[in-house]
Amino acid sequence: MPDATGLELIAQRIRSSLGDEAVTGTSYSRGQATLDVAPAAVYDVLAYLSKGDEEPWRRLMSLHGVDYLPAEPRFGVHYQLLSMERCDRLNVRTRIGGDEPHLPTVIDLFPTVDYQEREVYDMFGVVFDGHPDMRRILLPEDYTGYPQRRDFPMGGEPVLFTFNENQYPRWYD
Amino acid sequence: MLTTRLDKVLNWGRANAIFPATFGLACCAIEMMSVVSPRYDIARFGAEAMRASPRQADMLILSGRVSIKMAPVVRRLYDQMLEPKWVVSMGACSSSGGMFSNYAVVQGADKFLPVDVYVPGCPPRPEALIYGIMKLQDKIMGDKAMGWRERYQAEGTGEVEPGIA
């Protein structure tokens, strides 16, 4: 990971080339460097980090969705970048709100992101605009809802034990 | 008199030559495989001929959790099996959902197909599965009242009613 100073330098370079509002913040904790990026600037920031001459982040290791439910904006999408030249990693993080969040796809920068964006769509309902095949990947096609959202019901059934047997009268029918 | 005798002979033959379908769903399948191994040797009970096609099998062992995406596949395999056919639900997951109390797993395989024997355990020891298969043998050789059609009010849905032959 770049150290805290290196992270600030990266943020500064992005701000000077893409504008001040592209990077909303940086955080460095437990040896992990993270850039907070505005959702509108995600594509430009990742293009700058992966294709730019000053930056070595050529690979995207993984992409994740997060639901921070009580917090607003509610959803987060994390991109983890890897530099083979520097043996170094960098997290890029964005937050999006709303019930049907949208983000631009980065599939033309990183082809590997195809299935991962579909998985985030499957589990969190984040729609990646411009993705060529935005449909469910793990769950059945006719599934309704996005099960990894925090307000999605847990599912399952109450297990019958002796102590709650009388809460379910005629359970044996 | 003759028909009941013939029925008994048929059921004795069915019970002592159960062909299980080669069908593993999850970690219980490891225990199911070791049941066939020389150490536990299901051949002692005549159920060692694992058939790779549901058309040749007459027992389906649900060895593991059934996810909601797998459930239609399992149901289709069950429908492809020829009568008479039996289902053994092996382990906590296929019997009740087990530890997977979530959006992805069917809470008990008896929600979408009739189950004859439930074997508890997580996973059940091979001995437990053998005991379940022996229970199934008792059921096959026993009277019709042990059958699932009565319990699920499904009389008359079979291709050939047992007992007619």
XYZ file of C-alpha atoms in Angstrom:
338
model
C 0.000 0.000 0.000
C 1.123 3.530 -0.549
C 1.751 5.183 2.824
C -0.334 8.092 4.018
C 1.859 10.636 2.265
C 1.829 8.695 -0.972
C -1.940 8.488 -0.788
C -2.215 12.245 -0.406
C 0.057 12.711 -3.395
C -2.139 10.423 -5.491
C -5.241 12.317 -4.370
C -3.529 15.597 -5.209
C -2.598 14.433 -8.704
C -6.162 13.264 -9.364
C -7.575 16.558 -8.120
C -5.251 18.572 -10.292
C -6.119 16.632 -13.424
C -9.815 15.787 -12.887
C -11.016 18.610 -10.661
C -11.343 19.107 -6.925
C -14.670 17.355 -6.491
C -13.460 14.019 -7.956
C -11.812 12.865 -4.731
C -13.960 13.488 -1.682
C -11.503 12.185 0.868
C -8.717 9.808 1.729
C -8.284 7.394 4.557
C -5.278 5.449 5.670
C -5.720 2.873 8.386
C -4.085 -0.444 9.247
C -1.780 -0.137 6.282
C -4.631 0.237 3.807
C -4.807 3.272 1.597
C -8.268 4.235 0.401
C -9.451 6.982 -1.903
C -13.048 8.157 -1.518
C -14.351 9.150 -4.905
C -17.538 10.889 -6.021
C -19.768 8.464 -7.973
C -19.850 10.737 -11.010
C -16.056 10.642 -11.200
C -15.518 6.924 -10.644
C -14.900 6.106 -14.268
C -12.514 9.024 -14.808
C -10.573 8.319 -11.631
C -10.167 4.633 -12.460
C -9.210 5.482 -16.035
C -6.636 7.938 -14.724
C -5.256 5.439 -12.199
C -5.061 2.546 -14.648
C -4.128 4.223 -17.907
C -2.324 7.380 -16.782
C 1.444 7.696 -17.149
C 2.091 8.731 -13.536
C 0.048 5.949 -11.982
C 0.904 2.228 -12.079
C -2.473 0.654 -11.118
C -2.999 -1.532 -14.150
C -5.129 -4.278 -12.627
C -8.396 -4.456 -10.785
C -8.284 -7.229 -8.218
C -11.872 -7.135 -7.134
C -14.999 -5.086 -6.904
C -17.406 -5.260 -3.992
C -20.740 -3.888 -3.007
C -21.513 -2.761 0.527
C -24.740 -1.725 2.208
C -24.210 0.740 5.055
C -27.961 0.890 5.713
C -28.570 3.452 8.459
C -25.940 5.689 6.905
C -26.574 7.886 3.899
C -25.741 7.559 1.068
C -26.594 3.973 1.562
C -24.566 1.853 -0.842
C -20.862 1.625 -1.370
C -18.857 0.081 -4.172
C -15.213 -0.705 -3.532
C -12.602 -1.192 -6.227
C -9.299 -2.784 -5.273
C -6.453 -1.916 -7.592
C -3.171 -3.749 -7.868
C 0.160 -2.641 -9.245
C 2.428 -5.507 -10.223
C 5.330 -3.118 -10.846
C 5.205 -1.666 -7.358
C 3.820 -4.725 -5.559
C 1.247 -2.379 -4.171
C -2.472 -2.048 -3.739
C -4.909 0.840 -3.616
C -8.575 0.922 -2.681
C -11.021 3.196 -4.420
C -14.348 3.631 -2.703
C -17.535 5.361 -3.718
C -20.900 5.875 -2.035
C -24.227 5.980 -3.845
C -27.721 6.486 -2.502
C -31.262 5.773 -3.594
C -33.245 2.601 -4.005
C -31.981 1.948 -7.515
C -28.394 3.133 -7.430
C -26.555 3.617 -10.695
C -22.846 3.679 -11.455
C -20.954 3.760 -14.744
C -19.386 0.456 -15.686
C -15.601 0.168 -15.924
C -15.672 -2.920 -18.097
C -13.696 -1.279 -20.911
C -10.889 -0.449 -18.469
C -10.873 -3.836 -16.721
C -12.552 -6.702 -18.615
C -12.426 -8.836 -15.448
C -15.086 -6.680 -13.901
C -17.817 -8.274 -16.021
C -18.968 -10.963 -13.585
C -18.154 -8.923 -10.502
C -20.410 -6.058 -11.529
C -23.120 -8.593 -12.274
C -22.675 -10.064 -8.818
C -22.953 -6.650 -7.170
C -26.103 -6.072 -9.213
C -27.401 -9.477 -8.166
C -26.817 -8.982 -4.472
C -27.258 -5.224 -3.978
C -29.177 -3.986 -7.006
C -26.501 -1.529 -8.088
C -27.024 -1.020 -11.817
C -23.833 -0.489 -13.782
C -24.757 1.674 -16.770
C -23.102 0.626 -19.998
C -22.483 -2.948 -18.935
C -23.218 -5.176 -21.956
C -24.976 -7.940 -20.000
C -26.495 -6.549 -16.818
C -28.498 -9.450 -15.413
C -28.399 -11.762 -12.427
C -25.443 -14.115 -12.210
C -25.808 -16.285 -9.091
C -29.466 -16.235 -8.151
C -32.242 -17.593 -10.367
C -33.426 -15.280 -13.131
C -36.879 -14.930 -11.609
C -35.649 -13.982 -8.128
C -37.153 -10.825 -6.710
C -35.202 -8.530 -4.437
C -31.551 -8.103 -3.655
C -30.698 -10.423 -0.778
C -27.496 -8.829 0.515
C -29.246 -5.561 1.254
C -29.580 -5.039 4.940
C -33.330 -4.507 4.829
C -33.845 -7.803 3.013
C -35.508 -10.337 5.314
C -33.154 -12.955 6.683
C -35.188 -15.813 5.264
C -35.319 -19.242 6.762
C -37.946 -20.540 9.123
C -38.258 -20.510 12.889
C -36.827 -23.715 14.272
C -39.126 -25.604 16.560
C -37.721 -26.389 19.985
C -39.477 -27.475 23.132
C -39.490 -23.946 24.526
C -41.313 -22.373 21.560
C -43.453 -25.338 20.646
C -46.610 -23.735 22.025
C -46.040 -20.561 19.965
C -46.889 -22.547 16.838
C -50.123 -24.353 17.608
C -50.951 -27.373 15.441
C -47.450 -27.325 13.941
C -47.704 -31.050 13.273
C -50.539 -30.588 10.752
C -53.608 -64.978 -1.304
C -51.415 -65.408 -4.331
C -51.328 -61.690 -5.072
C -50.249 -60.760 -1.575
C -47.506 -63.377 -1.729
C -46.339 -62.047 -5.079
C -46.438 -58.548 -3.674
C -44.228 -59.602 -0.782
C -41.723 -61.202 -3.119
C -41.659 -58.096 -5.308
C -41.143 -55.815 -2.351
C -38.494 -58.086 -0.923
C -36.684 -57.822 -4.228
C -37.091 -54.055 -4.372
C -35.868 -53.578 -0.832
C -32.766 -55.696 -1.279
C -31.674 -54.220 -4.598
C -32.048 -50.472 -4.187
C -30.174 -48.599 -6.917
C -29.235 -45.157 -5.589
C -28.698 -42.313 -8.010
C -25.121 -41.032 -8.129
C -26.023 -37.571 -6.996
C -24.065 -35.517 -4.502
C -25.251 -32.099 -3.413
C -22.729 -30.985 -0.799
C -20.471 -32.227 1.971
C -22.865 -35.039 2.946
C -21.940 -36.574 -0.400
C -18.502 -37.369 1.042
C -20.151 -39.480 3.709
C -22.416 -40.994 1.082
C -19.349 -41.985 -0.925
C -17.717 -43.602 2.064
C -20.888 -45.619 2.610
C -20.065 -47.375 -0.651
C -16.463 -47.946 0.417
C -15.312 -51.357 1.722
C -15.228 -50.092 5.284
C -18.976 -49.463 5.522
C -19.952 -51.448 2.443
C -23.514 -50.704 1.512
C -23.315 -53.784 -0.725
C -24.254 -55.768 2.366
C -27.721 -54.272 1.947
C -27.815 -54.496 -1.812
C -27.670 -50.770 -2.482
C -24.149 -50.505 -3.869
C -25.040 -50.099 -7.542
C -24.907 -46.309 -7.873
C -26.596 -45.399 -11.119
C -25.449 -42.387 -13.073
C -28.829 -41.915 -14.687
C -32.055 -41.199 -12.804
C -33.875 -43.493 -15.228
C -32.001 -46.473 -13.822
C -32.110 -45.415 -10.182
C -34.856 -45.911 -7.675
C -33.485 -44.111 -4.644
C -32.452 -40.469 -4.537
C -30.200 -39.525 -1.618
C -30.358 -35.781 -1.057
C -26.844 -35.465 0.291
C -26.542 -31.852 1.298
C -28.241 -28.466 1.176
C -30.616 -27.878 -1.710
C -30.275 -24.324 -2.927
C -33.265 -22.645 -4.500
C -31.443 -22.748 -7.818
C -30.827 -26.482 -7.479
C -34.368 -27.337 -6.373
C -35.901 -27.438 -9.884
C -33.014 -29.645 -11.025
C -33.547 -32.059 -8.145
C -37.252 -32.102 -8.836
C -36.626 -32.876 -12.504
C -34.268 -35.725 -11.579
C -36.919 -37.066 -9.244
C -39.555 -36.846 -11.942
C -37.311 -38.709 -14.359
C -36.909 -41.648 -12.000
C -39.181 -44.599 -12.658
C -41.717 -45.845 -10.187
C -41.352 -47.177 -7.582
C -38.923 -44.560 -6.236
C -37.816 -43.401 -2.846
C -36.085 -40.351 -1.463
C -33.739 -40.252 1.509
C -33.096 -36.796 2.912
C -29.572 -36.993 4.310
C -28.436 -34.511 6.906
C -29.867 -31.462 8.608
C -29.686 -29.200 5.550
C -31.855 -31.160 3.174
C -34.247 -32.106 5.964
C -34.856 -28.648 7.397
C -32.458 -26.122 5.932
C -30.024 -26.794 8.751
C -27.538 -24.054 9.435
C -28.414 -22.294 6.174
C -31.299 -20.218 7.394
C -31.031 -17.748 4.553
C -32.271 -16.601 1.158
C -30.375 -19.149 -0.903
C -31.349 -22.517 0.535
C -34.654 -24.385 0.486
C -35.806 -24.896 4.068
C -36.326 -28.629 3.826
C -36.387 -30.639 0.631
C -39.873 -31.962 1.450
C -41.153 -28.598 0.244
C -40.809 -29.739 -3.338
C -40.640 -33.540 -3.353
C -41.914 -36.332 -1.119
C -39.274 -37.637 1.276
C -39.445 -41.137 2.722
C -36.636 -41.201 5.277
C -34.917 -38.329 7.062
C -31.421 -38.999 8.367
C -30.357 -36.423 10.972
C -26.775 -35.307 11.450
C -24.377 -32.709 10.164
C -23.187 -34.663 8.300
C -24.615 -38.017 9.385
C -22.056 -40.725 10.014
C -22.031 -43.413 7.332
C -23.576 -45.753 9.856
C -26.476 -43.341 10.205
C -27.066 -43.342 6.472
C -26.934 -47.128 6.440
C -29.487 -47.143 9.237
C -31.658 -44.802 7.171
C -31.416 -47.116 4.192
C -32.342 -50.046 6.423
C -35.357 -48.070 7.615
C -36.250 -47.540 3.989
C -35.970 -51.271 3.393
C -38.377 -51.852 6.253
C -40.684 -49.349 4.678
C -40.514 -50.952 1.248
C -41.133 -54.410 2.661
C -43.728 -53.220 5.122
C -47.351 -52.465 4.582
C -48.693 -49.729 2.344
C -49.518 -47.529 5.302
C -45.836 -46.615 5.566
C -45.897 -45.195 2.069
C -45.725 -41.518 1.313
C -48.797 -41.384 -0.905
C -51.073 -41.830 2.055
C -49.250 -39.246 4.114
C -49.309 -36.682 1.329
C -52.834 -37.597 0.198
C -51.485 -38.575 -3.193
C -53.270 -41.841 -3.833
C -53.684 -42.645 -7.471
C -50.759 -40.557 -8.702
C -48.470 -43.533 -9.299
C -47.924 -45.043 -12.700
C -48.465 -48.542 -11.339
C -50.084 -48.806 -7.967
C -48.077 -51.113 -5.733
C -50.168 -54.095 -4.821
C -51.883 -54.456 -8.178
C -49.205 -56.745 -9.540
